[in-house]
Short mmCIF file of C-alpha atoms (C1' of nucleotides) in Angstrom, two decimals:
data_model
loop_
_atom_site.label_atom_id
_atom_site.label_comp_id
_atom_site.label_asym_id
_atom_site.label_seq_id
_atom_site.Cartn_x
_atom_site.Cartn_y
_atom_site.Cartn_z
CA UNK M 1165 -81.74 83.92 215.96
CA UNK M 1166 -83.36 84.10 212.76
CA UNK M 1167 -80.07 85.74 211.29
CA UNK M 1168 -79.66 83.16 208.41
CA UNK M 1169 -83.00 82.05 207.61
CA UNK M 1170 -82.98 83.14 204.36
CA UNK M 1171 -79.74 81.74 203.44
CA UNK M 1172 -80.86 78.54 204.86
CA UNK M 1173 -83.97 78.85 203.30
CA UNK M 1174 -82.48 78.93 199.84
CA UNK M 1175 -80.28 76.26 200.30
CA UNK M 1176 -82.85 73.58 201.21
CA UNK M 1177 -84.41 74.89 198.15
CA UNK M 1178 -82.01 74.30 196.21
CA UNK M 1179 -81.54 70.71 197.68
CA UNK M 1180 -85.13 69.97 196.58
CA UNK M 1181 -85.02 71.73 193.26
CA UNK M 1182 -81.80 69.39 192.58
CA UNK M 1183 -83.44 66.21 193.53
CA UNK M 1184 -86.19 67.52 191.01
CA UNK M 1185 -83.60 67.79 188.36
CA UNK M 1186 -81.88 64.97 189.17
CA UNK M 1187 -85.09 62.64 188.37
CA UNK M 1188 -85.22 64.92 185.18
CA UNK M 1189 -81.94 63.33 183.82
CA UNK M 1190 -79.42 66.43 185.28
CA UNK M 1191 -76.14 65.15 185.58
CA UNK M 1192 -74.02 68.57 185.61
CA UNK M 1193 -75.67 71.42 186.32
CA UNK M 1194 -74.93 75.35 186.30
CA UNK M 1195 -75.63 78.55 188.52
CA UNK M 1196 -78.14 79.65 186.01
CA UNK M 1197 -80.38 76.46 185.98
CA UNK M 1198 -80.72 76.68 190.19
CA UNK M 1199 -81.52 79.59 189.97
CA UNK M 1200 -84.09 79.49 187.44
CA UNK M 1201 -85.88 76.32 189.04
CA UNK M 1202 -85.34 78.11 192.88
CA UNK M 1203 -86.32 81.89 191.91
CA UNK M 1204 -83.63 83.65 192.60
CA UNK M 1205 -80.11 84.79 190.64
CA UNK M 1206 -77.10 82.84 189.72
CA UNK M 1207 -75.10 85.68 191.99
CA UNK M 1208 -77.09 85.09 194.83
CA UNK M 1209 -76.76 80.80 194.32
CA UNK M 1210 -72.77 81.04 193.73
CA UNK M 1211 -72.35 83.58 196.64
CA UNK M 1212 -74.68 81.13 199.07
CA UNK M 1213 -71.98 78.38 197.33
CA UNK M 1214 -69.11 80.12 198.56
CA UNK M 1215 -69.83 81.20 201.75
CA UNK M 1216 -70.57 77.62 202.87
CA UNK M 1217 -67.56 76.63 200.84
CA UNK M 1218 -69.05 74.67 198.01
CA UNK M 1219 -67.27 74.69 194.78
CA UNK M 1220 -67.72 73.66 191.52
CA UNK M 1221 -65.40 73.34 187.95
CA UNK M 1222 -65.44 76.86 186.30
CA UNK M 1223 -66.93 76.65 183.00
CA UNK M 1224 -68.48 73.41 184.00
CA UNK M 1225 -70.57 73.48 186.41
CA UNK M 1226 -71.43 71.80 189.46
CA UNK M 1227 -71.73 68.15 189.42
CA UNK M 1228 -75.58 67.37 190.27
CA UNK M 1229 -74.85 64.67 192.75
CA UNK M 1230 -72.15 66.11 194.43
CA UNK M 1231 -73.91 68.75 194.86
CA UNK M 1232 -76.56 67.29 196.39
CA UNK M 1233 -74.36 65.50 198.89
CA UNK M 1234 -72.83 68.18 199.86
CA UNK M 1235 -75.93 70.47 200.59
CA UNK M 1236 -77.19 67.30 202.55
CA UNK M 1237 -74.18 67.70 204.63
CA UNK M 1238 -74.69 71.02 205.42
CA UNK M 1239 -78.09 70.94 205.80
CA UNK M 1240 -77.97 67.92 208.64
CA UNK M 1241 -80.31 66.04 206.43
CA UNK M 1242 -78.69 62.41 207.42
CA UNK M 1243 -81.07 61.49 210.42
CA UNK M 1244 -84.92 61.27 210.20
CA UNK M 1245 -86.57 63.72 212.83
CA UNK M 1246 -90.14 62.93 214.79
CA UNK M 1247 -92.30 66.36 214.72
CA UNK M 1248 -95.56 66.11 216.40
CA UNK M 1249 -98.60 68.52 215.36
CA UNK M 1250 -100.95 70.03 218.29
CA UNK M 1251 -104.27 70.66 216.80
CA UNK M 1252 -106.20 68.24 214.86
CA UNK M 1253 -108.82 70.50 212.92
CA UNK M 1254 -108.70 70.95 209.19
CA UNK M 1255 -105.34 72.74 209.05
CA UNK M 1256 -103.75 69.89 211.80
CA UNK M 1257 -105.51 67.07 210.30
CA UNK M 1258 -104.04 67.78 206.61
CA UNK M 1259 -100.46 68.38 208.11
CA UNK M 1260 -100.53 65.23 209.32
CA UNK M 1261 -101.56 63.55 205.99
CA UNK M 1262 -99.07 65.48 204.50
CA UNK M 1263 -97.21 63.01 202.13
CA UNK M 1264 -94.27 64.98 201.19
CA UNK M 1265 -92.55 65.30 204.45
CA UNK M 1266 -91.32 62.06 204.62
CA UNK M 1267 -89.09 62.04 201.64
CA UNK M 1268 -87.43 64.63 203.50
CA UNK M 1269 -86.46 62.80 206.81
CA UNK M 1270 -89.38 64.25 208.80
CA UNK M 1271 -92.03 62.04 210.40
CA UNK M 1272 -95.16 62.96 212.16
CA UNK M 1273 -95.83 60.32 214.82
CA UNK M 1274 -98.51 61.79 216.32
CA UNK M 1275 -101.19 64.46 216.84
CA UNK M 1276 -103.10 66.13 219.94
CA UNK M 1277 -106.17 67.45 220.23
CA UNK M 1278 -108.69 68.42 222.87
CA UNK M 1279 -111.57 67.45 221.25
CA UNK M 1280 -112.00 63.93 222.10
CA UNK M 1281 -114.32 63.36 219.08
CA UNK M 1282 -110.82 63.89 217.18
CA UNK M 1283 -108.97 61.24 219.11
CA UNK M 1284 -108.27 58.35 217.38
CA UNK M 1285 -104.97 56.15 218.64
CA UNK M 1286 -105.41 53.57 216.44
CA UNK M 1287 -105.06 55.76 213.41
CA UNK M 1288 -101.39 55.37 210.85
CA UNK M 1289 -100.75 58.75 212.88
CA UNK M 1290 -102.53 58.52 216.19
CA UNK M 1291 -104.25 61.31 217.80
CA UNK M 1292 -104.19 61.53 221.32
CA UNK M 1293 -105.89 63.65 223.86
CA UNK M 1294 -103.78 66.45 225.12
CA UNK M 1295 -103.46 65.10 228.23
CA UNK M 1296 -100.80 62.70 226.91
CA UNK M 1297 -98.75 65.29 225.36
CA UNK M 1298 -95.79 65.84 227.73
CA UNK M 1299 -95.67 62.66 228.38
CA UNK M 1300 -95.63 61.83 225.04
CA UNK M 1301 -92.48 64.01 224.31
CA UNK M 1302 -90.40 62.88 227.31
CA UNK M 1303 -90.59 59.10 226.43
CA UNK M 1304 -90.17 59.68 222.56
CA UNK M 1305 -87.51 62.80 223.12
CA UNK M 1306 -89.80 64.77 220.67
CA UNK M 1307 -87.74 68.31 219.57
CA UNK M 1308 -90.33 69.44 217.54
CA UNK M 1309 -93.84 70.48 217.76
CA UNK M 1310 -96.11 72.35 214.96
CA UNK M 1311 -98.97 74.64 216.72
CA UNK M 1312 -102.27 74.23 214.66
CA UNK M 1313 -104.92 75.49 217.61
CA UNK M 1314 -106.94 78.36 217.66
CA UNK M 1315 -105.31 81.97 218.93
CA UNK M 1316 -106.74 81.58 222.69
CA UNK M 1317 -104.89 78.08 223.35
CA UNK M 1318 -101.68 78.38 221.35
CA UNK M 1319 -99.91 80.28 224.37
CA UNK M 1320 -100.60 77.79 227.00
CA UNK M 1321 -100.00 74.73 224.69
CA UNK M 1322 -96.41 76.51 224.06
CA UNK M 1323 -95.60 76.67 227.53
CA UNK M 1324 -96.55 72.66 228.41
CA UNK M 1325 -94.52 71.82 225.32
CA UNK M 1326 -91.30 73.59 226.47
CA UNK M 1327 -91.61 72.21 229.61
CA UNK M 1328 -91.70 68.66 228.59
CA UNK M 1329 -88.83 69.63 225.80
CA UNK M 1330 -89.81 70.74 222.84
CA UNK M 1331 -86.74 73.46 221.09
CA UNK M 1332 -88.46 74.61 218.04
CA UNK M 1333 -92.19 74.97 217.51
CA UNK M 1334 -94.00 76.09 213.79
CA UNK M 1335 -96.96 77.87 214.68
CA UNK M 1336 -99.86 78.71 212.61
CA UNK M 1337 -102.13 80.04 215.05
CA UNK M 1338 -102.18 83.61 214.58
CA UNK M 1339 -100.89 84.04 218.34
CA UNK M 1340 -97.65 85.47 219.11
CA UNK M 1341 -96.45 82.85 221.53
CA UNK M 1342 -93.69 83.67 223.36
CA UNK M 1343 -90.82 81.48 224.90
CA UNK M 1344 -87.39 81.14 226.31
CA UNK M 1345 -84.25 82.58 223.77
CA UNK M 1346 -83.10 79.17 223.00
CA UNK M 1347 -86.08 77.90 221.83
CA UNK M 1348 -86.79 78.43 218.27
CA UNK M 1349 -90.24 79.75 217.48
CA UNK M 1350 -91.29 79.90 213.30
CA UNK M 1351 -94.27 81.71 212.24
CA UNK M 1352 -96.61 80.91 209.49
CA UNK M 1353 -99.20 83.30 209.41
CA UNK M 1354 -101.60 81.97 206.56
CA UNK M 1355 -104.41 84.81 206.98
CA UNK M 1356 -102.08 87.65 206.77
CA UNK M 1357 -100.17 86.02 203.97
CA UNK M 1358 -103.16 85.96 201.83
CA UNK M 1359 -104.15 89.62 203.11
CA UNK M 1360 -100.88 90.57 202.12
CA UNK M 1361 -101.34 88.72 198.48
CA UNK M 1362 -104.68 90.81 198.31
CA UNK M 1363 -103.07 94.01 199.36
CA UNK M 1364 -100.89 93.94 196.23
CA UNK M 1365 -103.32 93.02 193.85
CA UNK M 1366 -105.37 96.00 194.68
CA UNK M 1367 -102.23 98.42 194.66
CA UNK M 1368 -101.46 97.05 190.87
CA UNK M 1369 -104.60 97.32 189.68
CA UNK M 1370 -104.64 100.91 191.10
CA UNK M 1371 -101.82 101.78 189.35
CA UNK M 1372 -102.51 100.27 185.75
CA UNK M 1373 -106.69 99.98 185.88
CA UNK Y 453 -92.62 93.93 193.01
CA UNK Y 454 -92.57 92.21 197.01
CA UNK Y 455 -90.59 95.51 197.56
CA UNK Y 456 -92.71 96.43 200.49
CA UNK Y 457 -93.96 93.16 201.21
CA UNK Y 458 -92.82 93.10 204.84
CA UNK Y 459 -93.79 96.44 205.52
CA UNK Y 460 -97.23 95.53 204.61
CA UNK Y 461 -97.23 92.14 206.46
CA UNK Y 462 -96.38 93.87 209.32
CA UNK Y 463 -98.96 96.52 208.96
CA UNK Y 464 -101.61 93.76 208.71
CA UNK Y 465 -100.53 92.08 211.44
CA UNK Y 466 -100.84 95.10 213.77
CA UNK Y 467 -104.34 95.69 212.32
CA UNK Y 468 -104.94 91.90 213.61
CA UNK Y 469 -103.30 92.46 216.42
CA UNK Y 470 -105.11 95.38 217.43
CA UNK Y 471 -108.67 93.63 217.13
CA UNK Y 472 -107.45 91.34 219.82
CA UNK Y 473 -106.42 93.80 222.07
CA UNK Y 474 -109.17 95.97 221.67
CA UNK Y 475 -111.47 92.99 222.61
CA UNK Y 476 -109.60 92.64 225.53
CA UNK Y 477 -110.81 96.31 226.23
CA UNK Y 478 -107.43 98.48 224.85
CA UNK Y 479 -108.89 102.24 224.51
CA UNK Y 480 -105.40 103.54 224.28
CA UNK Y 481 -102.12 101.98 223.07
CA UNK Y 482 -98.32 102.45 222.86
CA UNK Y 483 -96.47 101.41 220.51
CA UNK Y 484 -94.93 99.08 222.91
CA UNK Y 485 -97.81 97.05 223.27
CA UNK Y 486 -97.93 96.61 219.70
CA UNK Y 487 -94.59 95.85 219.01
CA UNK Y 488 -94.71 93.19 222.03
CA UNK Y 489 -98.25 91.53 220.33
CA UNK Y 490 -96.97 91.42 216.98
CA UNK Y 491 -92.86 90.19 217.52
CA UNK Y 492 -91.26 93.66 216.75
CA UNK Y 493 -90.03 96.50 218.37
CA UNK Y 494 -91.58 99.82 219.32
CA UNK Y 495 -89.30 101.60 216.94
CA UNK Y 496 -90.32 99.31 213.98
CA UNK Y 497 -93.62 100.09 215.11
CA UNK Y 498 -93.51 104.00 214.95
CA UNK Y 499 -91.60 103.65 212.11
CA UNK Y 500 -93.91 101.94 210.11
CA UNK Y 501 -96.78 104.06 211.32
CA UNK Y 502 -94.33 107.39 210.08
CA UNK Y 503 -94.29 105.96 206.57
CA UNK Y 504 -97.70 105.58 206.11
CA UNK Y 505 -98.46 108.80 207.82
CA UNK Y 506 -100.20 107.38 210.79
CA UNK Y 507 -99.91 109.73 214.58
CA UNK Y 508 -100.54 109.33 217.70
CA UNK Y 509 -100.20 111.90 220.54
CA UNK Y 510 -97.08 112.16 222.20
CA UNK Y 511 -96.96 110.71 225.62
CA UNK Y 512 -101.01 109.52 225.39
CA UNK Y 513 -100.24 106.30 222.50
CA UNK Y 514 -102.89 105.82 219.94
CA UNK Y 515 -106.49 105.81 219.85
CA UNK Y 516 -107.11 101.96 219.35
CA UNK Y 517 -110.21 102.92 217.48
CA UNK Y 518 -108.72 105.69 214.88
CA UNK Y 519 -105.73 103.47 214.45
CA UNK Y 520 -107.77 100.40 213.11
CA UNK Y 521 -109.24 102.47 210.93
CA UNK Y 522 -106.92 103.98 209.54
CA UNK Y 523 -104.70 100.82 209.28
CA UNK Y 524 -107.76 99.23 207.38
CA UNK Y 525 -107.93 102.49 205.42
CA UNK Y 526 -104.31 101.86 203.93
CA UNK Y 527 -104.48 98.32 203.63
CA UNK Y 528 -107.69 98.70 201.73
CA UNK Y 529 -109.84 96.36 203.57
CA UNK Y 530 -113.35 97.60 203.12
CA UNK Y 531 -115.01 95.11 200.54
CA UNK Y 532 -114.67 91.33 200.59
CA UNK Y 533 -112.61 89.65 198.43
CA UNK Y 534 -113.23 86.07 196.88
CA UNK Y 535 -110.89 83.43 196.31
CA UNK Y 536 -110.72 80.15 194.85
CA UNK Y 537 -108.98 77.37 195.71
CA UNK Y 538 -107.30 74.81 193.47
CA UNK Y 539 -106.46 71.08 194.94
CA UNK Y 540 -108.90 69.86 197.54
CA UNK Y 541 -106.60 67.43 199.10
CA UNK Y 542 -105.30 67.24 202.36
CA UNK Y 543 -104.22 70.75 202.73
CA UNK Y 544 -106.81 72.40 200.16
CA UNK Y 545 -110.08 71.09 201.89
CA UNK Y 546 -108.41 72.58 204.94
CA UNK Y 547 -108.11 75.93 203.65
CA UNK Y 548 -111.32 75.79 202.29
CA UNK Y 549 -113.16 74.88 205.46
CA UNK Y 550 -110.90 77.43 207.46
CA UNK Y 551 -112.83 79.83 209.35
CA UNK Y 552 -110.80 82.21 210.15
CA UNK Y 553 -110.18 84.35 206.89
CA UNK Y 554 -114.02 85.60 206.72
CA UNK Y 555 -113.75 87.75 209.70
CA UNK Y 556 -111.10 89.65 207.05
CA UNK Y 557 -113.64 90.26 204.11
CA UNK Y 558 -112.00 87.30 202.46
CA UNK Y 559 -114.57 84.07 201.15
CA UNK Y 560 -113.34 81.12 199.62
CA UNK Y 561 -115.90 80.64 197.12
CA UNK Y 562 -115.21 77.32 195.67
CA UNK Y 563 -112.56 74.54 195.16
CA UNK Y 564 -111.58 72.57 192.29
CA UNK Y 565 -110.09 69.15 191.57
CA UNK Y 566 -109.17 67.15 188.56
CA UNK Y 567 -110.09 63.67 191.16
CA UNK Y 568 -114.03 63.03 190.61
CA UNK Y 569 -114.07 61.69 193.72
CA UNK Y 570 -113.30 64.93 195.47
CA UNK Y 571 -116.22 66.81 193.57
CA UNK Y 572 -119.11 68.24 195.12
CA UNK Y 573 -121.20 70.71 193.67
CA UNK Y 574 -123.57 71.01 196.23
CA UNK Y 575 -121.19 72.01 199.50
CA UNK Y 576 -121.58 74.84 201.32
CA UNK Y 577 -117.89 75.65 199.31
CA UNK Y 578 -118.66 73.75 195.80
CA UNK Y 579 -115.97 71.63 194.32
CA UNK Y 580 -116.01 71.72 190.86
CA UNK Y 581 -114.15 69.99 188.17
CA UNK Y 582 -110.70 71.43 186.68
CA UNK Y 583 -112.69 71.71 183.64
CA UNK Y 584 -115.07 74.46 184.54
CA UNK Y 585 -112.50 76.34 186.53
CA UNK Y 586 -111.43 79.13 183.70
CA UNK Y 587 -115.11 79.65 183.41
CA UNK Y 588 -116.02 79.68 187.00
CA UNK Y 589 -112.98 82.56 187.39
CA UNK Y 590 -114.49 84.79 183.99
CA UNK Y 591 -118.11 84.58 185.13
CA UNK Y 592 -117.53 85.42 188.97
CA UNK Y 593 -114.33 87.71 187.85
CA UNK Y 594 -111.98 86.24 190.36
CA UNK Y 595 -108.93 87.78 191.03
CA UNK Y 596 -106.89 85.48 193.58
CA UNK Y 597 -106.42 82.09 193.84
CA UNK Y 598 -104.68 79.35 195.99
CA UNK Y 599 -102.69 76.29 194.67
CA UNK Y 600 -102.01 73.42 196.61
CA UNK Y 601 -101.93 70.75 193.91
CA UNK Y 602 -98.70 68.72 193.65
CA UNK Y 603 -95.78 70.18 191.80
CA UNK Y 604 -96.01 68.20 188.24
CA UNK Y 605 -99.47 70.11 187.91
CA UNK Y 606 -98.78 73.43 189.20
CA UNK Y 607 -97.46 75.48 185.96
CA UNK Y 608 -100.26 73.95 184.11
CA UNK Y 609 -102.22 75.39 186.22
CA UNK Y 610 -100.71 78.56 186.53
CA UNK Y 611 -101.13 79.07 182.83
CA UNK Y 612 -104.53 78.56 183.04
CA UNK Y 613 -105.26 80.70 185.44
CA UNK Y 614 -103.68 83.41 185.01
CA UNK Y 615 -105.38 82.92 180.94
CA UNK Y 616 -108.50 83.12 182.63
CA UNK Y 617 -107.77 86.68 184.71
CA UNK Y 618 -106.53 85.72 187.89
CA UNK Y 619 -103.87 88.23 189.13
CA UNK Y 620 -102.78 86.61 191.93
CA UNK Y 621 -102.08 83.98 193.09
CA UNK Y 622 -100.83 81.99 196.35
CA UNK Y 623 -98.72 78.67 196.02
CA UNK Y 624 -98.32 76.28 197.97
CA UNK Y 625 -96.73 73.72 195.95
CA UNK Y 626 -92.87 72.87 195.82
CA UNK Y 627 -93.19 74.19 192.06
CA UNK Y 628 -91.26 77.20 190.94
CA UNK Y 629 -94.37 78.50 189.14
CA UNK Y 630 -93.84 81.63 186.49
CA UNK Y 631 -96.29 84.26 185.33
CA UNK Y 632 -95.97 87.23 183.61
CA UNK Y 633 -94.97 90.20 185.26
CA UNK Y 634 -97.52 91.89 186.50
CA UNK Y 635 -99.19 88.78 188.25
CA UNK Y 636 -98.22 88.70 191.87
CA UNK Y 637 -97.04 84.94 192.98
CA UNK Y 638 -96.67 84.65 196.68
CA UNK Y 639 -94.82 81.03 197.54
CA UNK Y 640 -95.21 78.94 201.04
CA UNK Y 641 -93.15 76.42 201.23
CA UNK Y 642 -94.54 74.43 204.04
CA UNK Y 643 -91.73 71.63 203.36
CA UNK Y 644 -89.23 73.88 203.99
CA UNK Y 645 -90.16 76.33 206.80
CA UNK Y 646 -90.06 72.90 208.47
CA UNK Y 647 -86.95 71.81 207.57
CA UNK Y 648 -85.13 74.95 208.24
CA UNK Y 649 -86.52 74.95 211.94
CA UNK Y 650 -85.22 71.73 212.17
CA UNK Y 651 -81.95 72.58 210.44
CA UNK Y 652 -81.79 75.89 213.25
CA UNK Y 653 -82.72 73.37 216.45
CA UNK Y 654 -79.85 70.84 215.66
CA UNK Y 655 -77.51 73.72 215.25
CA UNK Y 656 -78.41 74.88 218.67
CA UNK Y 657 -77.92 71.81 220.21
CA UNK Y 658 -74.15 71.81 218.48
CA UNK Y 659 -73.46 74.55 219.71
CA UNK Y 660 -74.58 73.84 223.40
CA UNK Y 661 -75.05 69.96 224.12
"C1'" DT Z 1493 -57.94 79.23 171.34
"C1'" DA Z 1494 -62.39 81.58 172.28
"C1'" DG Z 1495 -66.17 81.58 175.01
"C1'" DA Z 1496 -68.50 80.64 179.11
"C1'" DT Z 1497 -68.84 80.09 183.85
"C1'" DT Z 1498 -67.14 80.17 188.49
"C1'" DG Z 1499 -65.67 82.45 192.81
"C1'" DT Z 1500 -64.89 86.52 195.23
"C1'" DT Z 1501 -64.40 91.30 196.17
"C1'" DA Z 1502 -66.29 95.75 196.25
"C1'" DA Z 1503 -70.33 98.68 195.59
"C1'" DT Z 1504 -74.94 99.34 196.27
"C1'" DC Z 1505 -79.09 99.12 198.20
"C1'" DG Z 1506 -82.54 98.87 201.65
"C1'" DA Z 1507 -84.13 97.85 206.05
"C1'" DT Z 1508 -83.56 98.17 210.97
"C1'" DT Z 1509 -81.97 100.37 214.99
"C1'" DA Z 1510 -80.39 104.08 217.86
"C1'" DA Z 1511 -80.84 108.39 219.45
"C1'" DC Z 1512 -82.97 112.33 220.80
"C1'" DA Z 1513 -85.66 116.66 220.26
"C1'" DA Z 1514 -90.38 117.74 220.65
"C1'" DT Z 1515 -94.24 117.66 223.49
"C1'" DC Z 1516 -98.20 115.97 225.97
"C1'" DT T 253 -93.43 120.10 236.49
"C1'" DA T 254 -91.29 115.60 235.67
"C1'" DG T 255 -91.59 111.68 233.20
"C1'" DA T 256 -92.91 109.16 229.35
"C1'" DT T 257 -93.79 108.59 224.68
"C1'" DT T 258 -93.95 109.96 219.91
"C1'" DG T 259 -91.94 111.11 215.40
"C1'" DT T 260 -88.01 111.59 212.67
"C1'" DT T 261 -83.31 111.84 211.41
"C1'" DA T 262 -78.94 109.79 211.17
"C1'" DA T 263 -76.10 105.71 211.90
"C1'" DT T 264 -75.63 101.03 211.49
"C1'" DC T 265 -76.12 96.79 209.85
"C1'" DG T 266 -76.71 93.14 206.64
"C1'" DA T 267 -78.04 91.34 202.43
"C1'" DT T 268 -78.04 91.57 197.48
"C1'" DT T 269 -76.04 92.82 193.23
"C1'" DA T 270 -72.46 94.08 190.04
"C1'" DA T 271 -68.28 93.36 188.20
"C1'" DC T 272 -64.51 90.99 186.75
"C1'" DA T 273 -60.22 88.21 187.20
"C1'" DA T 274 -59.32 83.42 187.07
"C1'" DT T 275 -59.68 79.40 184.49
"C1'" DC T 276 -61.65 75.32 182.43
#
DNA sequence: TAGATTGTTAATCGATTAACAATC
DNA sequence: TAGATTGTTAATCGATTAACAATC
């Protein structure tokens, strides 16, 4: 599944790094600037260009705007999408004050917890009790979920959300959950993403003390 | 430099892994098991383990035991590590009040914020000021730190903190941030892991309505 | 024009997978 | 022993990079 996630990856980047430089007065724009602003290579941009057939004027550039149409296109970014978040502790709970999703066509519309001292349905996002959850995604057609529990629930949460209807689930518990092949599972795996940051720090300073 | 980056995340989720399991009473393992806890395969697995010069006995699996050792051995995780956090919003108070990176030698020993309001010097995890954060980082000789501030401050901060001796350095802000060389900067993009599952579930559902 | 940049092909590089001999 | 699993080598696969002709 996850064959082109890094080519998708990199061109939502560069969709937000555009919109970036648009605001900064970009009106044409070239290979080398993306790449700068998106950390990677002009190669790499222009070959990600051509494979989804995106063009620009040689020795002028790409035209900001039409780029950013085009990418847009591509990317499916015309329709807003409702994600809900399972887990309401301090990782959940920030997730769903997260401003920045919304320039971006994604909405959370609500949260579930367990806990019912967490439940609050009158909130901007409401939390519900987890009880309501499949319900919740049948009447709303909710397609995607984002897993904030501990490790021991995350497994049994990801089974009640398939069943109700969920395809694609972003998990941050550190559980490998496990599901049918067409639905998409994305790991975030914070504590062994700093551990890994760690790890590298000590190797350098091994090698140049 | 993130060369052997997966390698390593892989290593240290196996190590993670393998706490579980051996809490669930594991005296021996295969490197099925692993590969089946951790989202790889058993030949990844060995593999990995045949790099870093790690055996089992053929036929009886590993020793769950020696292997967490000697995964901790390589991975270097014998003495705690502190980290500081910069940005207690939404997504930096959650980090800070996370629980779950302490069991890994890792302490978050204190946030900072340029918003008074946020400040508290008297938490269990102090929030300082921006202003006494290059000072904080000399006098405790930090080495890692986490930015979740909003993009138009993150290079600013960077600069600071990498002035001040911080060597890595984990961001979570849109921001293409730049260091020198031999700082490590590891980027999650939490805005666009999301959009690129949702970008992968509407392409399923082209393909099969 | 001269110089710079695109677009694409071919070469390289590295990581994963397959396969299987060794052996417990 | 027979069967299962490791450890390692070779094969495959895919992604990145280099190079350069086309051309604005």
């Amino acid at each position: 599944m996850l064959v082109n996630k890094k080519i998708i990856m990199r061109l939502l980047q560069y969709k937000n790094v555009l919109s970036r430089l648009k605001k900064l007065g970009f009106i044409k724009i070239f290979s080398d600037n993306i790449a700068d602003s998106s950390g990677t290579t002009p190669a790499q941009v222009r070959k990600d260009f051509s494979v989804y057939g995106i063009s620009g004027s040689k020795r002028g550039g790409y035209n900001i705007d039409e780029l950013i149409i085009e990418l847009n296109k591509i990317l499916g970014k015309d329709k807003i999408t409702s994600v809900i978040v399972i887990g309401a502790g301090n990782l959940g709970a920030a997730l769903i004050n997260y401003k920045f999703f919304e320039k971006e066509n994604i909405k959370i519309i609500a949260g579930f917890d367990i806990d019912s001292k967490k439940i609050n349905e009158s909130a901007p996002t409401p939390i519900y009790h987890l009880d309501k959850m499949a319900e919740f995604i049948k009447k709303n057609n909710i397609r995607i979920a984002v897993i904030t529990t501990p490790h021991i629930a995350a497994q049994q949460i990801t089974d009640t959300l398939i069943e109700a209807g969920i395809k694609g689930i972003l998990n941050f518990s550190p559980a490998q959950i496990k599901g049918p092949e067409e639905v998409i599972i994305q790991d975030i795996h914070l504590q062994t993403e700093l551990e890994s940051l760690i790890y590298f720090v000590n190797a350098a300073k091994k090698e140049r003390p």
